[in-house]
CSV table of C-alpha atoms in Angstrom, one decimal:
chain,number,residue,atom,x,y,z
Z,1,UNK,CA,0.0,0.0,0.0
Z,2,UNK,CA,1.1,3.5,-0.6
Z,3,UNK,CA,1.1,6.5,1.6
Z,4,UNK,CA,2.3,9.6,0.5
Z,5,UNK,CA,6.2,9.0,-0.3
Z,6,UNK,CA,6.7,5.5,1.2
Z,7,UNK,CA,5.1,1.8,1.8
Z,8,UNK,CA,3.6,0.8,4.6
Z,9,UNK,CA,2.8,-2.4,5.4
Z,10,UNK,CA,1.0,-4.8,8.3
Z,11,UNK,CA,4.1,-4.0,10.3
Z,12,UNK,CA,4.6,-0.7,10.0
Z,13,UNK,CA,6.0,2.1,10.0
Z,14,UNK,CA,3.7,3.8,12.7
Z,15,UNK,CA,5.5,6.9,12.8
Z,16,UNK,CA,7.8,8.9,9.8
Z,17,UNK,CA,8.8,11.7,11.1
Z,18,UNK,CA,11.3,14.3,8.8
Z,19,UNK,CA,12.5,17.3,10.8
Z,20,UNK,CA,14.8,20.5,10.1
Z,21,UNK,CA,16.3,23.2,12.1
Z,22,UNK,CA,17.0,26.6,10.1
Z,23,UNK,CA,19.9,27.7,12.6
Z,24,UNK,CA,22.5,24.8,13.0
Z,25,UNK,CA,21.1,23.5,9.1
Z,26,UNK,CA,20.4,20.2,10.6
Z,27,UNK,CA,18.1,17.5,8.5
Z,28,UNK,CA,17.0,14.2,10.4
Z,29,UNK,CA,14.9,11.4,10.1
Z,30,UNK,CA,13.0,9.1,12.4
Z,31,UNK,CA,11.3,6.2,11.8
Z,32,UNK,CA,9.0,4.1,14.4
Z,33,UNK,CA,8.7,0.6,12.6
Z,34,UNK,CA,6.9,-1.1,14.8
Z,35,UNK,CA,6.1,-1.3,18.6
Z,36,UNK,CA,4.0,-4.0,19.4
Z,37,UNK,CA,6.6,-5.9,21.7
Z,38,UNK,CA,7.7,-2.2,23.0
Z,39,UNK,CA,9.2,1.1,22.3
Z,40,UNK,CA,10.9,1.3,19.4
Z,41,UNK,CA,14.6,1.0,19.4
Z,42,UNK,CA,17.3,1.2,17.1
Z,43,UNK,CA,20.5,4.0,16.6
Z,44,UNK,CA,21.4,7.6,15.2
Z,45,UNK,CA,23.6,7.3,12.6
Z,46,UNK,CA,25.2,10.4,10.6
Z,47,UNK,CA,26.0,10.6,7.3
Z,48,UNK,CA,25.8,12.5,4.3
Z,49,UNK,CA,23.5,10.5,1.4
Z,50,UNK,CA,21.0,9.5,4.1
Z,51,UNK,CA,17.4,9.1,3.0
Z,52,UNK,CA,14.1,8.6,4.3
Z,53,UNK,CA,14.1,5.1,2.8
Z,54,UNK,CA,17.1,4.3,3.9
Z,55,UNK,CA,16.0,4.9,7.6
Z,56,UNK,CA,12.1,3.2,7.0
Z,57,UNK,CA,14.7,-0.1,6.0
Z,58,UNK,CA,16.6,0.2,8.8
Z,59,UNK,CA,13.7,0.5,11.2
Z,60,UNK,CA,12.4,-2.4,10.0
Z,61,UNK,CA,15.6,-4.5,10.4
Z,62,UNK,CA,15.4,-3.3,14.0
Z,63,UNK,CA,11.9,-4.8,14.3
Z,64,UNK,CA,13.0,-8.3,13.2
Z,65,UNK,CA,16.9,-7.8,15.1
Z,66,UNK,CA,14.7,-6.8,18.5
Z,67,UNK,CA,12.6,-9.5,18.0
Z,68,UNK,CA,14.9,-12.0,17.2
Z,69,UNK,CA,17.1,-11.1,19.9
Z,70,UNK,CA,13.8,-11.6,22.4
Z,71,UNK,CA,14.4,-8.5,23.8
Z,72,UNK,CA,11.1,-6.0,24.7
Z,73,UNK,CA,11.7,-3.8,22.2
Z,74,UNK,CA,10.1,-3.0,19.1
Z,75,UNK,CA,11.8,-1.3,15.8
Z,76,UNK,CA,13.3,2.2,14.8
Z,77,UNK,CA,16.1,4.2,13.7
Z,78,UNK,CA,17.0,7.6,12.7
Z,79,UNK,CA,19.5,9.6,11.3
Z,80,UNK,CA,20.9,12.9,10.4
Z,81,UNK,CA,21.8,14.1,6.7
Z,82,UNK,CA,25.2,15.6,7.1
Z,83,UNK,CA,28.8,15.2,6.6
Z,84,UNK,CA,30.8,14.5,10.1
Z,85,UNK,CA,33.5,15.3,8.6
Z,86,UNK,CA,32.9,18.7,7.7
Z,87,UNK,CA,32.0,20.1,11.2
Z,88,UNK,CA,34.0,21.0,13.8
Z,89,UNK,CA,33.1,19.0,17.2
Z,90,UNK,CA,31.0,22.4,18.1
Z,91,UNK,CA,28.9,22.2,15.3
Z,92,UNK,CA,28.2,18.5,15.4
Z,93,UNK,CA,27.4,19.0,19.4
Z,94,UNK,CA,24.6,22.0,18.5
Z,95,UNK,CA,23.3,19.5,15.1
Z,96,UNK,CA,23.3,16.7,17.3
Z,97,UNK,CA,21.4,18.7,19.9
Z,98,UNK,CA,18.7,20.3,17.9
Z,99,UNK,CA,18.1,17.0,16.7
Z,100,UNK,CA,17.4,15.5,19.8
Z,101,UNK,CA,15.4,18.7,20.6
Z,102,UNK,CA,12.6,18.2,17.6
Z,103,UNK,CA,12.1,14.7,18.8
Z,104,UNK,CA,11.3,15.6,22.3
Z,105,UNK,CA,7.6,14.1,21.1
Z,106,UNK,CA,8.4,11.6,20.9
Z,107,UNK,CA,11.7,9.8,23.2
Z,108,UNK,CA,11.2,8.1,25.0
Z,109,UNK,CA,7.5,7.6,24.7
Z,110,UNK,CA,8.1,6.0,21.6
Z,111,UNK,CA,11.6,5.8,20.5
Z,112,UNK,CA,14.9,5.0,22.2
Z,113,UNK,CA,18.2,5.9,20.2
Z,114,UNK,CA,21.8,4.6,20.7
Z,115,UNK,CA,24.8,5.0,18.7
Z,116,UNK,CA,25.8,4.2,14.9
Z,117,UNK,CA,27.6,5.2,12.3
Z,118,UNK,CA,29.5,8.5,13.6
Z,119,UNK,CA,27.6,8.7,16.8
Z,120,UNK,CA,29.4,7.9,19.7
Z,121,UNK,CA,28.7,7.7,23.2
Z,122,UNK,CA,29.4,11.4,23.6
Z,123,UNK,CA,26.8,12.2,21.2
Z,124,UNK,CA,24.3,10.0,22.9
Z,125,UNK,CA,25.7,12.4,26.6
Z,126,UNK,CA,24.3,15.2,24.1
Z,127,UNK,CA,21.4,14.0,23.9
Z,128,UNK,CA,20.4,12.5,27.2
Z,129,UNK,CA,21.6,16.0,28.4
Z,130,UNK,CA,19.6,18.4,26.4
Z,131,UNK,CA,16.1,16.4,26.7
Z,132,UNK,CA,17.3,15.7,30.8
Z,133,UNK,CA,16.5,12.1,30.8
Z,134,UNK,CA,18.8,9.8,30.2
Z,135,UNK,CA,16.1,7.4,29.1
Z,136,UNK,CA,16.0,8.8,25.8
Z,137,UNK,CA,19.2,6.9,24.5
Z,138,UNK,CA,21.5,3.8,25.3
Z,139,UNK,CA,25.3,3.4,24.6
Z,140,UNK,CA,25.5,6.5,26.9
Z,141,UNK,CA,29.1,6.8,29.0
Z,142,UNK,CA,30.0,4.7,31.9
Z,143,UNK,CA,29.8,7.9,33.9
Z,144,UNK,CA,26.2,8.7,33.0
Z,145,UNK,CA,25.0,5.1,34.2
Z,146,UNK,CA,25.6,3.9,30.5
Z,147,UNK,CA,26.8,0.5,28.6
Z,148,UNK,CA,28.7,1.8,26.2
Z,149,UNK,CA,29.0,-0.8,23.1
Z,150,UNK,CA,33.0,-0.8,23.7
Z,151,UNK,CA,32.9,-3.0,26.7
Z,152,UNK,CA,33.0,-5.2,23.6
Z,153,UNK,CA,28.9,-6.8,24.0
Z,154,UNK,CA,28.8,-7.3,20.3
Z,155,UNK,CA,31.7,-8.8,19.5
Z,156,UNK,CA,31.2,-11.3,22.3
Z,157,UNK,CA,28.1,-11.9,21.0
Z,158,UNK,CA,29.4,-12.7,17.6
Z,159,UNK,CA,32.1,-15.0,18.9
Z,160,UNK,CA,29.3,-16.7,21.0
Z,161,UNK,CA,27.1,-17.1,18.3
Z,162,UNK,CA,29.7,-19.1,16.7
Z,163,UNK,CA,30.2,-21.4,19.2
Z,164,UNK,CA,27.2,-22.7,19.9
Z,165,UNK,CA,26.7,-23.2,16.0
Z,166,UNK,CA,29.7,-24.8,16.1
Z,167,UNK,CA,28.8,-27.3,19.1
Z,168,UNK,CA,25.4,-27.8,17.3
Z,169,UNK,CA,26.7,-29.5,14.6
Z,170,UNK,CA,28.6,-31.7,16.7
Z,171,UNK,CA,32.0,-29.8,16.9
Z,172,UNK,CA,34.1,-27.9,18.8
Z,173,UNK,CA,35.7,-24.4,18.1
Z,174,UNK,CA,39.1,-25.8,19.7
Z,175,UNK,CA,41.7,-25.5,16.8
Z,176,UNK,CA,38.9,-24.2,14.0
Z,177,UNK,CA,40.7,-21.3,11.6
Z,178,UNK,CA,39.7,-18.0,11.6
Z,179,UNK,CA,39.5,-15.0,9.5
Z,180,UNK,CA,38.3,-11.4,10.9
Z,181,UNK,CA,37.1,-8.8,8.6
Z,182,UNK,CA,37.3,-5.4,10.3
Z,183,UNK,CA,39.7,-4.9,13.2
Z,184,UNK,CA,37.7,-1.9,14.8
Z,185,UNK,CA,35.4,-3.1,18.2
Z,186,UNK,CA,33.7,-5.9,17.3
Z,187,UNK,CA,36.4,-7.8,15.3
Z,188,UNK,CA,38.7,-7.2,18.1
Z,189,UNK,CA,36.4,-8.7,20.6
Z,190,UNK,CA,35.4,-11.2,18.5
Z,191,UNK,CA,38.5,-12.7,18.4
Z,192,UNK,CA,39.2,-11.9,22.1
Z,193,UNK,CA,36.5,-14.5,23.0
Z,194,UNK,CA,37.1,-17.2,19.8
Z,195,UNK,CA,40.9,-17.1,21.2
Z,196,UNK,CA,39.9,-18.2,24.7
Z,197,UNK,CA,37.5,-20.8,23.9
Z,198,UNK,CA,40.4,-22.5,21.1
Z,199,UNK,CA,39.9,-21.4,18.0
Z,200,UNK,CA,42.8,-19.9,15.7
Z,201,UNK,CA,43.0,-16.6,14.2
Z,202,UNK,CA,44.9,-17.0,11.2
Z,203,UNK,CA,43.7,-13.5,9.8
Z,204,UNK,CA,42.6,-10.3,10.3
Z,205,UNK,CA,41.8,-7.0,8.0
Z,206,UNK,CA,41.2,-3.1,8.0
Z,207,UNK,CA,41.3,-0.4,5.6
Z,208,UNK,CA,44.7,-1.1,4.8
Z,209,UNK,CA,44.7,-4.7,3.5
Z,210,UNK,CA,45.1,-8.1,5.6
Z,211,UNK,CA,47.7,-9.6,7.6
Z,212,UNK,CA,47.6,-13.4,7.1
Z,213,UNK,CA,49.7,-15.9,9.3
Z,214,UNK,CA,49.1,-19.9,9.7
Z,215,UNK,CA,50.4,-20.1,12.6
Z,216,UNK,CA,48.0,-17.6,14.3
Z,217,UNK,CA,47.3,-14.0,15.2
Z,218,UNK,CA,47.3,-13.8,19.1
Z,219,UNK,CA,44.9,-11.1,20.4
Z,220,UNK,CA,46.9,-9.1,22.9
Z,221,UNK,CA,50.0,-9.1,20.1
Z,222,UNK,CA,47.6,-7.8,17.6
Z,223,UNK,CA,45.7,-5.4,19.4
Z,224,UNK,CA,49.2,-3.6,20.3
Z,225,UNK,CA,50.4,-3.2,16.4
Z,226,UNK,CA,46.5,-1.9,15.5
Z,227,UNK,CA,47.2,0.8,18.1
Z,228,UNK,CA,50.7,1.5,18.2
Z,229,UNK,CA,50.7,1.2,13.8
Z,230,UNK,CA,47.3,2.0,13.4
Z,231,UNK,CA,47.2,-0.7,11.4
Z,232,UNK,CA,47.2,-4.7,11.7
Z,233,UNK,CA,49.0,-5.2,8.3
Z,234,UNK,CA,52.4,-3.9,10.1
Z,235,UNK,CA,52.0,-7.0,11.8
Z,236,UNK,CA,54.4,-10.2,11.7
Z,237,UNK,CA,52.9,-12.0,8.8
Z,238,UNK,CA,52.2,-12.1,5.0
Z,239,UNK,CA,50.2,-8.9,3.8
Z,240,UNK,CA,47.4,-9.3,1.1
Z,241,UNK,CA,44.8,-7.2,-0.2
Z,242,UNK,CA,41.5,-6.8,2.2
Z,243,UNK,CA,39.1,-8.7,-0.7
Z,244,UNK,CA,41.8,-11.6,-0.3
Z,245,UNK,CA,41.0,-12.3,3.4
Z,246,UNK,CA,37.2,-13.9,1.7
Z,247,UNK,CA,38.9,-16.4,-0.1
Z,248,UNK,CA,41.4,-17.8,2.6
Z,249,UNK,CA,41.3,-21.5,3.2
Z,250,UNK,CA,39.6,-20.9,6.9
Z,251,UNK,CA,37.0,-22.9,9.3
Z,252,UNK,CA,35.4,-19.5,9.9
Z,253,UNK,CA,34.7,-16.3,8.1
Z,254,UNK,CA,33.3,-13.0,10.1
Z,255,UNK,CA,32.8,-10.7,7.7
Z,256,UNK,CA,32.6,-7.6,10.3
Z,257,UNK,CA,33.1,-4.2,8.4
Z,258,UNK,CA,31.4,-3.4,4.9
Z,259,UNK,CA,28.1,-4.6,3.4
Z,260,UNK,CA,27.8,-6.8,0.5
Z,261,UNK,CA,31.9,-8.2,0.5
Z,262,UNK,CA,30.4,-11.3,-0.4
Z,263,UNK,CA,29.1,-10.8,-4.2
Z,264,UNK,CA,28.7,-13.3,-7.2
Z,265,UNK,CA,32.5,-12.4,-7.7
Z,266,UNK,CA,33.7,-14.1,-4.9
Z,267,UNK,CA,31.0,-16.5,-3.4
Z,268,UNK,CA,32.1,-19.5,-5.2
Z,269,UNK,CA,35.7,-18.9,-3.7
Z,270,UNK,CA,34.7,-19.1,0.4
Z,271,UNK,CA,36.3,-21.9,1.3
Z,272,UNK,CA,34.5,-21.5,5.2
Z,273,UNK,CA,31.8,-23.7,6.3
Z,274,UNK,CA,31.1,-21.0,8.4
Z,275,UNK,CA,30.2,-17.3,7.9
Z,276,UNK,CA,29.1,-15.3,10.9
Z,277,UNK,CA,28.0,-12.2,10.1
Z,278,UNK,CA,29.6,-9.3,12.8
Z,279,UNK,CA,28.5,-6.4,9.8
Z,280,UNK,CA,25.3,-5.4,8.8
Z,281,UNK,CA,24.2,-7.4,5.1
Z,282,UNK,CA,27.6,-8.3,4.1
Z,283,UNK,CA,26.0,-10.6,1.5
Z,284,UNK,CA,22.2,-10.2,-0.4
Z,285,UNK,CA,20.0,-12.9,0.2
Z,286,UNK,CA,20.3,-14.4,-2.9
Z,287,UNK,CA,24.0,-14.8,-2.1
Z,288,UNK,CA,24.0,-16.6,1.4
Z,289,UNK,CA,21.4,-19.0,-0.3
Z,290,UNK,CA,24.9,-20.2,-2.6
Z,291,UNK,CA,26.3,-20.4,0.3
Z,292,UNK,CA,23.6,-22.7,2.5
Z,293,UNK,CA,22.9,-24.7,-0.4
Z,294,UNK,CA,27.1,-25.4,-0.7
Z,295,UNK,CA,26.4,-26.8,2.9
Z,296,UNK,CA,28.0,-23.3,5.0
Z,297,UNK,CA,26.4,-22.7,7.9
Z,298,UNK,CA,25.4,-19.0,7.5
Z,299,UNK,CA,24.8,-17.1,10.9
Z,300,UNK,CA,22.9,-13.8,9.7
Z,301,UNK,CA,23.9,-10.4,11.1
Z,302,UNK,CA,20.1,-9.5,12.9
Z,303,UNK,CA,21.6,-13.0,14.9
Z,304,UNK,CA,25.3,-12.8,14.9
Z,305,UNK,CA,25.3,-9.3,15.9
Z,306,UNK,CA,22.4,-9.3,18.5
Z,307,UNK,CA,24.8,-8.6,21.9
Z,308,UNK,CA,24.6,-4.7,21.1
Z,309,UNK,CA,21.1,-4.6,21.0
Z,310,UNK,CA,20.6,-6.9,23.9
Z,311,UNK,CA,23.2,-5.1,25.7
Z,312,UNK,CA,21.1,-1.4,25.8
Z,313,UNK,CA,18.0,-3.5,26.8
Z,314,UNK,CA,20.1,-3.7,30.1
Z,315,UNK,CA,21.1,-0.7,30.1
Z,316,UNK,CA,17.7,0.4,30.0
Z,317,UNK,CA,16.9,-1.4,32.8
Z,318,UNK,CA,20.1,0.0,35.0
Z,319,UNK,CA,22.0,-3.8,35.2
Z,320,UNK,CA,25.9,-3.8,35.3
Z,321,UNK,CA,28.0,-4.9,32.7
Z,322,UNK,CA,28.6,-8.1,34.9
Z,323,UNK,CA,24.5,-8.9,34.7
Z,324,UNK,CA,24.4,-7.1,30.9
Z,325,UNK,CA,27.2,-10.2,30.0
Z,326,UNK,CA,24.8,-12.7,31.4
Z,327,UNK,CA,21.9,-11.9,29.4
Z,328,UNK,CA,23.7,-11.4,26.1
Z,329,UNK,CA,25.2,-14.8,26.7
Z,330,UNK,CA,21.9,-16.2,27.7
Z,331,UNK,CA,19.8,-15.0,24.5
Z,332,UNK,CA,22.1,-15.2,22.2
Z,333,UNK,CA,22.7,-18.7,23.0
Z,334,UNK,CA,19.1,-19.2,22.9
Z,335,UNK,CA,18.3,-17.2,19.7
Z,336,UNK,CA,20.9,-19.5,17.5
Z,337,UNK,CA,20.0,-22.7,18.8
Z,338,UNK,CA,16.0,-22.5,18.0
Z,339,UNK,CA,17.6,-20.8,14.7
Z,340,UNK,CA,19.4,-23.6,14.2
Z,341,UNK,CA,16.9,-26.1,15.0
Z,342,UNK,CA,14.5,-24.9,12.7
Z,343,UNK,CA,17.0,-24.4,9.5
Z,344,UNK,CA,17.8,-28.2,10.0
Z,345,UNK,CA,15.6,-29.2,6.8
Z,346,UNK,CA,17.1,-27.0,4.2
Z,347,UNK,CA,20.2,-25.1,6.5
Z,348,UNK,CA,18.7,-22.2,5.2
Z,349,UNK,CA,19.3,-20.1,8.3
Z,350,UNK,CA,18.0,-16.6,7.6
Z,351,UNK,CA,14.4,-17.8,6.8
Z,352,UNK,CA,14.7,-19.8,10.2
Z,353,UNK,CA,15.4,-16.7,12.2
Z,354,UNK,CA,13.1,-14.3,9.9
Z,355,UNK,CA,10.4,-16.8,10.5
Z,356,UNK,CA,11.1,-16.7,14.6
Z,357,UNK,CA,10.9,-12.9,14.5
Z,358,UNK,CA,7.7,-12.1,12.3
Z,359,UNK,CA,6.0,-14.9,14.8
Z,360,UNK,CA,7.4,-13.1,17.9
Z,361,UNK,CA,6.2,-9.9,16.1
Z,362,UNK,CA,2.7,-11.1,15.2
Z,363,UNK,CA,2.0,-13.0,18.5
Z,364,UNK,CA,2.6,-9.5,20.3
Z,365,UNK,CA,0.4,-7.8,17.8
Z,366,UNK,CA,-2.3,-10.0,18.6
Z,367,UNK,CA,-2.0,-9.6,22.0
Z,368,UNK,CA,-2.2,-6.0,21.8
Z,369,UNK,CA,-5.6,-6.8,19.3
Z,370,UNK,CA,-3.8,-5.5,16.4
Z,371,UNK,CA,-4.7,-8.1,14.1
């Protein structure tokens, strides 16, 4: 069905919402997907090309990444059209700000942020600070009673994810090869956790190329050249190009930076028989179904990447980072073993999950007498 600019369907969106503000220039976007299982929750991102589109997709991801992550939360996101890079920390505080200001309406009544692309958790102090309630927004600074996603929630939930696909199929991640996409947060916490529990980083990449070595990566070694180098390909071992690090002979393949890395170009290549998937759509559809029907176990990024999410639902509710670790631990363990489960007919792993949320979705609507 149309309505005005945009579809809508028996999800959502509820609530579009386009706002301006004539004296810092700022131009943001909000979108309330859905809340039938709660408010609606999802970042603030900032950059440049943004759309309204763009945001009503993202919302919607939110709606099935919330519910698949069986947290109380239902879908939304929003974002503001400008180029960080072309204002001076001032300018982005007072855009940031008025931003927050002309959705007063509606957070938290409706909508919860939290941090994305260029917003950090000083951005999300901004706001908490100029609508006085630091309900508004998650990913907030220790200091402001916050769980800010670098105490590493998503990467643990990644590597977690992992493991208990891993065990379901009968193995064990002690001695499985692995190759890291994206060195920034979540890859590095990703391969904190897959190091302790056995498994092998053999690789590892950022915007510079990819730093291959059979014998292993350690973590702590690693993690010392990114930040003393700035860079992980100035570390002991063979350098390739970044697209390379796809195609490596490797147990595991966490594709945690860029979307769509795996095209029609390269699928056939992945030698993995398992992709987890630490960045947001870092293949189409049409390309993880090669990939399932070749036999890899794909774990889907509204899955793989849940402990984020999962995380600011305990931040919401004031837990420690102690209890926060619990509960990602305890849902996303959950979450990818009924995934699992259900994908056993035709390993196709995405439907399973997509299939789990829209029923978690619907049951709540239903509830509520929505439908």
């Amino acid at each position: 069905m149309s309505f005005f600019m945009y579809e809508i369907d028996e999800i959502g969106p509820e609530r579009v919402f386009e706002v301006y503000d004539q004296k810092t220039g700022m131009h943001g976007v909000a979108v309330v997907d859905n809340t039938a299982r709660g408010l609606g929750k999802g970042g603030i991102r900032m950059v440049p090309d943004l759309t309204t589109s763009e945001v009503m997709g993202l919302a919607r991801a939110m709606t099935w990444k919330n519910a698949m992550a069986d947290i109380p939360f239902g879908g939304a996101k929003s974002g503001i059209k400008a180029d960080p890079r072309a204002l001076s920390p001032e300018q982005k505080e007072a855009v940031v700000r008025a931003f927050a200001k002309k959705l007063a309406e509606i957070m938290p009544k409706h909508y919860i942020a939290g941090p994305d692309m260029n917003m950090t958790e000083r951005e999300m102090a901004y706001i908490a600070d100029e609508l006085q309630d630091p309900m508004v927004t998650t990913g907030k600074p220790t200091q402001m009673g916050g769980l800010p996603h670098e105490l590493g929630s998503t990467g643990y939930g990644v590597a977690l994810c992992t493991k208990v696909a891993v065990e379901f199929k009968g193995e064990s991640l002690e001695g499985k090869t692995v190759a890291i996409e994206g060195y920034g947060n979540v890859g590095t916490f990703a391969h904190q956790f897959l190091e302790e529990w056995g498994a092998k980083v053999i690789a590892a990449s950022d915007s510079k190329g990819t730093i291959y070595n059979p014998e292993g990566l350690k973590h702590a070694e690693l993690m010392k050249t990114k930040q003393e180098q700035r860079t992980v390909t100035a570390h002991t071992g063979e350098k390739k190009e970044g697209k390379d690090l796809f195609e490596l002979d490797v147990d595991i393949l966490i594709p945690g930076a860029r979307p769509d890395v795996i095209t029609t170009g390269n699928v056939e290549n992945v030698k993995a028989k398992y992709v987890a998937e630490a960045a947001n759509l870092p293949a189409k559809y049409e390309i993880e179904q090669i990939l399932m029907k070749k036999g890899v176990v794909v774990l889907p990024d509204f899955v793989a990447n849940a402990g984020g999410v999962i995380s600011s639902y305990c931040e919401t509710m004031g837990w420690n980072a102690d209890t926060m670790f619990k509960v990602v631990t305890d849902k996303v363990a959950a979450n990818t073993k009924v995934m699992m489960e259900r994908a056993q007919e035709d390993n196709d792993t995405r439907k399973a999950a997509m299939g789990i949320a829209r029923e978690r979705v619907e049951d709540a609507m239903g509830f509520r007498g929505w439908k």
